[in-house]
Amino acid sequence: MKRRNSITIAVPASMVSEISNLRDKTTVLGHLGRAAAIYRVDQIIIYRDEPDESLTMKYILGYLETPQYPRKHLFDVRPELQFAGILPPLRTPHHPSEEALSSINKGGFRDGVVVG
């Protein structure tokens, strides 16, 4: 069922500034991303304020939103993503699990990355 309106949320870049270590920041941002997926949020806007953690938030939320199979091609090794592996995968339509070719509906598609 398609919605008529899109949902956008705005969060401050300082949202995780009080959290001292990167592992806990990653966990909190994982919860934010999961809640956004559950409520079918179309866009998360990170607005800058002090202290500015916008890059950390951008990389972690972007990593979480990307399906597992192209991540290693789309994301370089970055300090912000040190604990991104602890985030469970989202179970959303654009994060398909492995399935037999016979079970894929006609017209179904997956995002891909061309390398080489």
JSON list of C-alpha atoms in Angstrom, two decimals:
[
{"chain": "A", "resi": 1, "resn": "MET", "atom": "CA", "xyz": [0.00, 0.00, 0.00]},
{"chain": "A", "resi": 2, "resn": "LYS", "atom": "CA", "xyz": [1.53, 3.26, -1.14]},
{"chain": "A", "resi": 3, "resn": "ARG", "atom": "CA", "xyz": [1.29, 6.44, 0.93]},
{"chain": "A", "resi": 4, "resn": "ARG", "atom": "CA", "xyz": [0.33, 9.73, -0.65]},
{"chain": "A", "resi": 5, "resn": "ASN", "atom": "CA", "xyz": [2.73, 11.80, 1.43]},
{"chain": "A", "resi": 6, "resn": "SER", "atom": "CA", "xyz": [6.36, 11.25, 2.28]},
{"chain": "A", "resi": 7, "resn": "ILE", "atom": "CA", "xyz": [7.63, 11.34, 5.85]},
{"chain": "A", "resi": 8, "resn": "THR", "atom": "CA", "xyz": [10.76, 13.32, 6.66]},
{"chain": "A", "resi": 9, "resn": "ILE", "atom": "CA", "xyz": [12.33, 13.74, 10.09]},
{"chain": "A", "resi": 10, "resn": "ALA", "atom": "CA", "xyz": [15.03, 16.17, 11.19]},
{"chain": "A", "resi": 11, "resn": "VAL", "atom": "CA", "xyz": [17.52, 15.33, 13.92]},
{"chain": "A", "resi": 12, "resn": "PRO", "atom": "CA", "xyz": [20.26, 17.52, 15.39]},
{"chain": "A", "resi": 13, "resn": "ALA", "atom": "CA", "xyz": [23.87, 16.63, 14.69]},
{"chain": "A", "resi": 14, "resn": "SER", "atom": "CA", "xyz": [24.50, 16.90, 18.43]},
{"chain": "A", "resi": 15, "resn": "MET", "atom": "CA", "xyz": [22.12, 14.01, 19.12]},
{"chain": "A", "resi": 16, "resn": "VAL", "atom": "CA", "xyz": [25.00, 11.68, 19.94]},
{"chain": "A", "resi": 17, "resn": "SER", "atom": "CA", "xyz": [27.48, 14.26, 21.24]},
{"chain": "A", "resi": 18, "resn": "GLU", "atom": "CA", "xyz": [26.89, 13.37, 24.90]},
{"chain": "A", "resi": 19, "resn": "ILE", "atom": "CA", "xyz": [27.79, 9.74, 24.20]},
{"chain": "A", "resi": 20, "resn": "SER", "atom": "CA", "xyz": [31.47, 9.20, 24.88]},
{"chain": "A", "resi": 21, "resn": "ASN", "atom": "CA", "xyz": [32.35, 6.17, 22.77]},
{"chain": "A", "resi": 22, "resn": "LEU", "atom": "CA", "xyz": [31.77, 5.28, 19.14]},
{"chain": "A", "resi": 23, "resn": "ARG", "atom": "CA", "xyz": [30.24, 1.87, 19.87]},
{"chain": "A", "resi": 24, "resn": "ASP", "atom": "CA", "xyz": [27.39, 3.44, 21.86]},
{"chain": "A", "resi": 25, "resn": "LYS", "atom": "CA", "xyz": [26.92, 6.18, 19.23]},
{"chain": "A", "resi": 26, "resn": "THR", "atom": "CA", "xyz": [26.62, 3.47, 16.59]},
{"chain": "A", "resi": 27, "resn": "THR", "atom": "CA", "xyz": [24.04, 1.63, 18.70]},
{"chain": "A", "resi": 28, "resn": "VAL", "atom": "CA", "xyz": [21.92, 4.76, 19.25]},
{"chain": "A", "resi": 29, "resn": "LEU", "atom": "CA", "xyz": [22.03, 5.63, 15.55]},
{"chain": "A", "resi": 30, "resn": "GLY", "atom": "CA", "xyz": [21.10, 2.03, 14.75]},
{"chain": "A", "resi": 31, "resn": "HIS", "atom": "CA", "xyz": [17.99, 2.42, 16.91]},
{"chain": "A", "resi": 32, "resn": "LEU", "atom": "CA", "xyz": [17.15, 5.67, 15.11]},
{"chain": "A", "resi": 33, "resn": "GLY", "atom": "CA", "xyz": [17.56, 4.00, 11.72]},
{"chain": "A", "resi": 34, "resn": "ARG", "atom": "CA", "xyz": [15.47, 1.00, 12.75]},
{"chain": "A", "resi": 35, "resn": "ALA", "atom": "CA", "xyz": [12.66, 3.23, 14.08]},
{"chain": "A", "resi": 36, "resn": "ALA", "atom": "CA", "xyz": [12.75, 5.24, 10.86]},
{"chain": "A", "resi": 37, "resn": "ALA", "atom": "CA", "xyz": [12.46, 2.03, 8.84]},
{"chain": "A", "resi": 38, "resn": "ILE", "atom": "CA", "xyz": [9.58, 0.71, 10.96]},
{"chain": "A", "resi": 39, "resn": "TYR", "atom": "CA", "xyz": [7.63, 3.95, 10.55]},
{"chain": "A", "resi": 40, "resn": "ARG", "atom": "CA", "xyz": [8.52, 4.13, 6.85]},
{"chain": "A", "resi": 41, "resn": "VAL", "atom": "CA", "xyz": [10.38, 7.43, 7.07]},
{"chain": "A", "resi": 42, "resn": "ASP", "atom": "CA", "xyz": [11.50, 8.46, 3.59]},
{"chain": "A", "resi": 43, "resn": "GLN", "atom": "CA", "xyz": [14.24, 10.89, 4.57]},
{"chain": "A", "resi": 44, "resn": "ILE", "atom": "CA", "xyz": [16.28, 11.77, 7.64]},
{"chain": "A", "resi": 45, "resn": "ILE", "atom": "CA", "xyz": [17.70, 15.29, 7.64]},
{"chain": "A", "resi": 46, "resn": "ILE", "atom": "CA", "xyz": [20.67, 15.89, 9.92]},
{"chain": "A", "resi": 47, "resn": "TYR", "atom": "CA", "xyz": [20.87, 19.55, 10.80]},
{"chain": "A", "resi": 48, "resn": "ARG", "atom": "CA", "xyz": [24.10, 20.98, 12.11]},
{"chain": "A", "resi": 49, "resn": "ASP", "atom": "CA", "xyz": [24.43, 22.41, 15.56]},
{"chain": "A", "resi": 50, "resn": "GLU", "atom": "CA", "xyz": [27.20, 22.36, 18.15]},
{"chain": "A", "resi": 51, "resn": "PRO", "atom": "CA", "xyz": [28.95, 20.02, 18.68]},
{"chain": "A", "resi": 52, "resn": "ASP", "atom": "CA", "xyz": [28.76, 18.80, 15.09]},
{"chain": "A", "resi": 53, "resn": "GLU", "atom": "CA", "xyz": [28.58, 15.01, 14.74]},
{"chain": "A", "resi": 54, "resn": "SER", "atom": "CA", "xyz": [26.92, 15.17, 11.32]},
{"chain": "A", "resi": 55, "resn": "LEU", "atom": "CA", "xyz": [29.61, 13.21, 9.45]},
{"chain": "A", "resi": 56, "resn": "THR", "atom": "CA", "xyz": [29.52, 10.37, 11.96]},
{"chain": "A", "resi": 57, "resn": "MET", "atom": "CA", "xyz": [25.73, 10.27, 11.71]},
{"chain": "A", "resi": 58, "resn": "LYS", "atom": "CA", "xyz": [25.81, 10.46, 7.91]},
{"chain": "A", "resi": 59, "resn": "TYR", "atom": "CA", "xyz": [28.19, 7.51, 7.54]},
{"chain": "A", "resi": 60, "resn": "ILE", "atom": "CA", "xyz": [26.51, 5.26, 10.10]},
{"chain": "A", "resi": 61, "resn": "LEU", "atom": "CA", "xyz": [22.94, 5.92, 8.91]},
{"chain": "A", "resi": 62, "resn": "GLY", "atom": "CA", "xyz": [24.02, 5.61, 5.27]},
{"chain": "A", "resi": 63, "resn": "TYR", "atom": "CA", "xyz": [25.71, 2.29, 6.01]},
{"chain": "A", "resi": 64, "resn": "LEU", "atom": "CA", "xyz": [22.62, 1.01, 7.81]},
{"chain": "A", "resi": 65, "resn": "GLU", "atom": "CA", "xyz": [20.33, 2.06, 4.94]},
{"chain": "A", "resi": 66, "resn": "THR", "atom": "CA", "xyz": [22.46, 0.31, 2.30]},
{"chain": "A", "resi": 67, "resn": "PRO", "atom": "CA", "xyz": [21.66, -3.37, 1.62]},
{"chain": "A", "resi": 68, "resn": "GLN", "atom": "CA", "xyz": [24.39, -5.75, 2.81]},
{"chain": "A", "resi": 69, "resn": "TYR", "atom": "CA", "xyz": [25.66, -7.02, -0.54]},
{"chain": "A", "resi": 70, "resn": "PRO", "atom": "CA", "xyz": [27.00, -3.71, -2.01]},
{"chain": "A", "resi": 71, "resn": "ARG", "atom": "CA", "xyz": [28.36, -2.23, 1.25]},
{"chain": "A", "resi": 72, "resn": "LYS", "atom": "CA", "xyz": [31.95, -3.33, 0.79]},
{"chain": "A", "resi": 73, "resn": "HIS", "atom": "CA", "xyz": [31.99, -1.66, -2.65]},
{"chain": "A", "resi": 74, "resn": "LEU", "atom": "CA", "xyz": [30.30, 1.56, -1.55]},
{"chain": "A", "resi": 75, "resn": "PHE", "atom": "CA", "xyz": [31.99, 2.27, 1.79]},
{"chain": "A", "resi": 76, "resn": "ASP", "atom": "CA", "xyz": [35.71, 2.67, 2.37]},
{"chain": "A", "resi": 77, "resn": "VAL", "atom": "CA", "xyz": [37.22, 1.69, 5.69]},
{"chain": "A", "resi": 78, "resn": "ARG", "atom": "CA", "xyz": [36.47, 4.68, 7.92]},
{"chain": "A", "resi": 79, "resn": "PRO", "atom": "CA", "xyz": [36.92, 5.24, 11.64]},
{"chain": "A", "resi": 80, "resn": "GLU", "atom": "CA", "xyz": [33.22, 6.18, 11.94]},
{"chain": "A", "resi": 81, "resn": "LEU", "atom": "CA", "xyz": [32.22, 2.71, 10.71]},
{"chain": "A", "resi": 82, "resn": "GLN", "atom": "CA", "xyz": [34.43, 0.78, 13.13]},
{"chain": "A", "resi": 83, "resn": "PHE", "atom": "CA", "xyz": [31.42, -0.70, 14.96]},
{"chain": "A", "resi": 84, "resn": "ALA", "atom": "CA", "xyz": [28.92, -0.72, 12.08]},
{"chain": "A", "resi": 85, "resn": "GLY", "atom": "CA", "xyz": [29.11, -4.51, 12.03]},
{"chain": "A", "resi": 86, "resn": "ILE", "atom": "CA", "xyz": [27.15, -4.68, 15.30]},
{"chain": "A", "resi": 87, "resn": "LEU", "atom": "CA", "xyz": [24.09, -3.20, 13.60]},
{"chain": "A", "resi": 88, "resn": "PRO", "atom": "CA", "xyz": [21.52, -5.85, 12.66]},
{"chain": "A", "resi": 89, "resn": "PRO", "atom": "CA", "xyz": [20.31, -5.70, 9.05]},
{"chain": "A", "resi": 90, "resn": "LEU", "atom": "CA", "xyz": [17.03, -3.93, 8.38]},
{"chain": "A", "resi": 91, "resn": "ARG", "atom": "CA", "xyz": [14.22, -6.15, 7.17]},
{"chain": "A", "resi": 92, "resn": "THR", "atom": "CA", "xyz": [12.84, -3.75, 4.60]},
{"chain": "A", "resi": 93, "resn": "PRO", "atom": "CA", "xyz": [11.81, -4.30, 0.96]},
{"chain": "A", "resi": 94, "resn": "HIS", "atom": "CA", "xyz": [15.08, -2.88, -0.36]},
{"chain": "A", "resi": 95, "resn": "HIS", "atom": "CA", "xyz": [17.08, -5.18, 1.96]},
{"chain": "A", "resi": 96, "resn": "PRO", "atom": "CA", "xyz": [16.04, -8.54, 0.51]},
{"chain": "A", "resi": 97, "resn": "SER", "atom": "CA", "xyz": [17.30, -11.73, 2.07]},
{"chain": "A", "resi": 98, "resn": "GLU", "atom": "CA", "xyz": [18.76, -14.48, -0.04]},
{"chain": "A", "resi": 99, "resn": "GLU", "atom": "CA", "xyz": [16.05, -16.32, -1.88]},
{"chain": "A", "resi": 100, "resn": "ALA", "atom": "CA", "xyz": [15.80, -18.80, -4.72]},
{"chain": "A", "resi": 101, "resn": "LEU", "atom": "CA", "xyz": [15.45, -17.33, -8.20]},
{"chain": "A", "resi": 102, "resn": "SER", "atom": "CA", "xyz": [12.17, -19.20, -8.61]},
{"chain": "A", "resi": 103, "resn": "SER", "atom": "CA", "xyz": [10.64, -17.27, -5.69]},
{"chain": "A", "resi": 104, "resn": "ILE", "atom": "CA", "xyz": [11.41, -13.81, -7.10]},
{"chain": "A", "resi": 105, "resn": "ASN", "atom": "CA", "xyz": [8.36, -12.13, -8.62]},
{"chain": "A", "resi": 106, "resn": "LYS", "atom": "CA", "xyz": [8.43, -11.08, -12.24]},
{"chain": "A", "resi": 107, "resn": "GLY", "atom": "CA", "xyz": [9.55, -7.47, -12.41]},
{"chain": "A", "resi": 108, "resn": "GLY", "atom": "CA", "xyz": [11.39, -7.68, -9.07]},
{"chain": "A", "resi": 109, "resn": "PHE", "atom": "CA", "xyz": [14.75, -5.95, -8.85]},
{"chain": "A", "resi": 110, "resn": "ARG", "atom": "CA", "xyz": [17.71, -5.30, -6.59]},
{"chain": "A", "resi": 111, "resn": "ASP", "atom": "CA", "xyz": [20.04, -2.34, -6.42]},
{"chain": "A", "resi": 112, "resn": "GLY", "atom": "CA", "xyz": [23.50, -3.17, -7.69]},
{"chain": "A", "resi": 113, "resn": "VAL", "atom": "CA", "xyz": [26.99, -1.79, -8.06]},
{"chain": "A", "resi": 114, "resn": "VAL", "atom": "CA", "xyz": [29.15, -2.09, -11.18]},
{"chain": "A", "resi": 115, "resn": "VAL", "atom": "CA", "xyz": [32.81, -2.62, -10.27]},
{"chain": "A", "resi": 116, "resn": "GLY", "atom": "CA", "xyz": [35.89, -2.97, -12.37]}
]
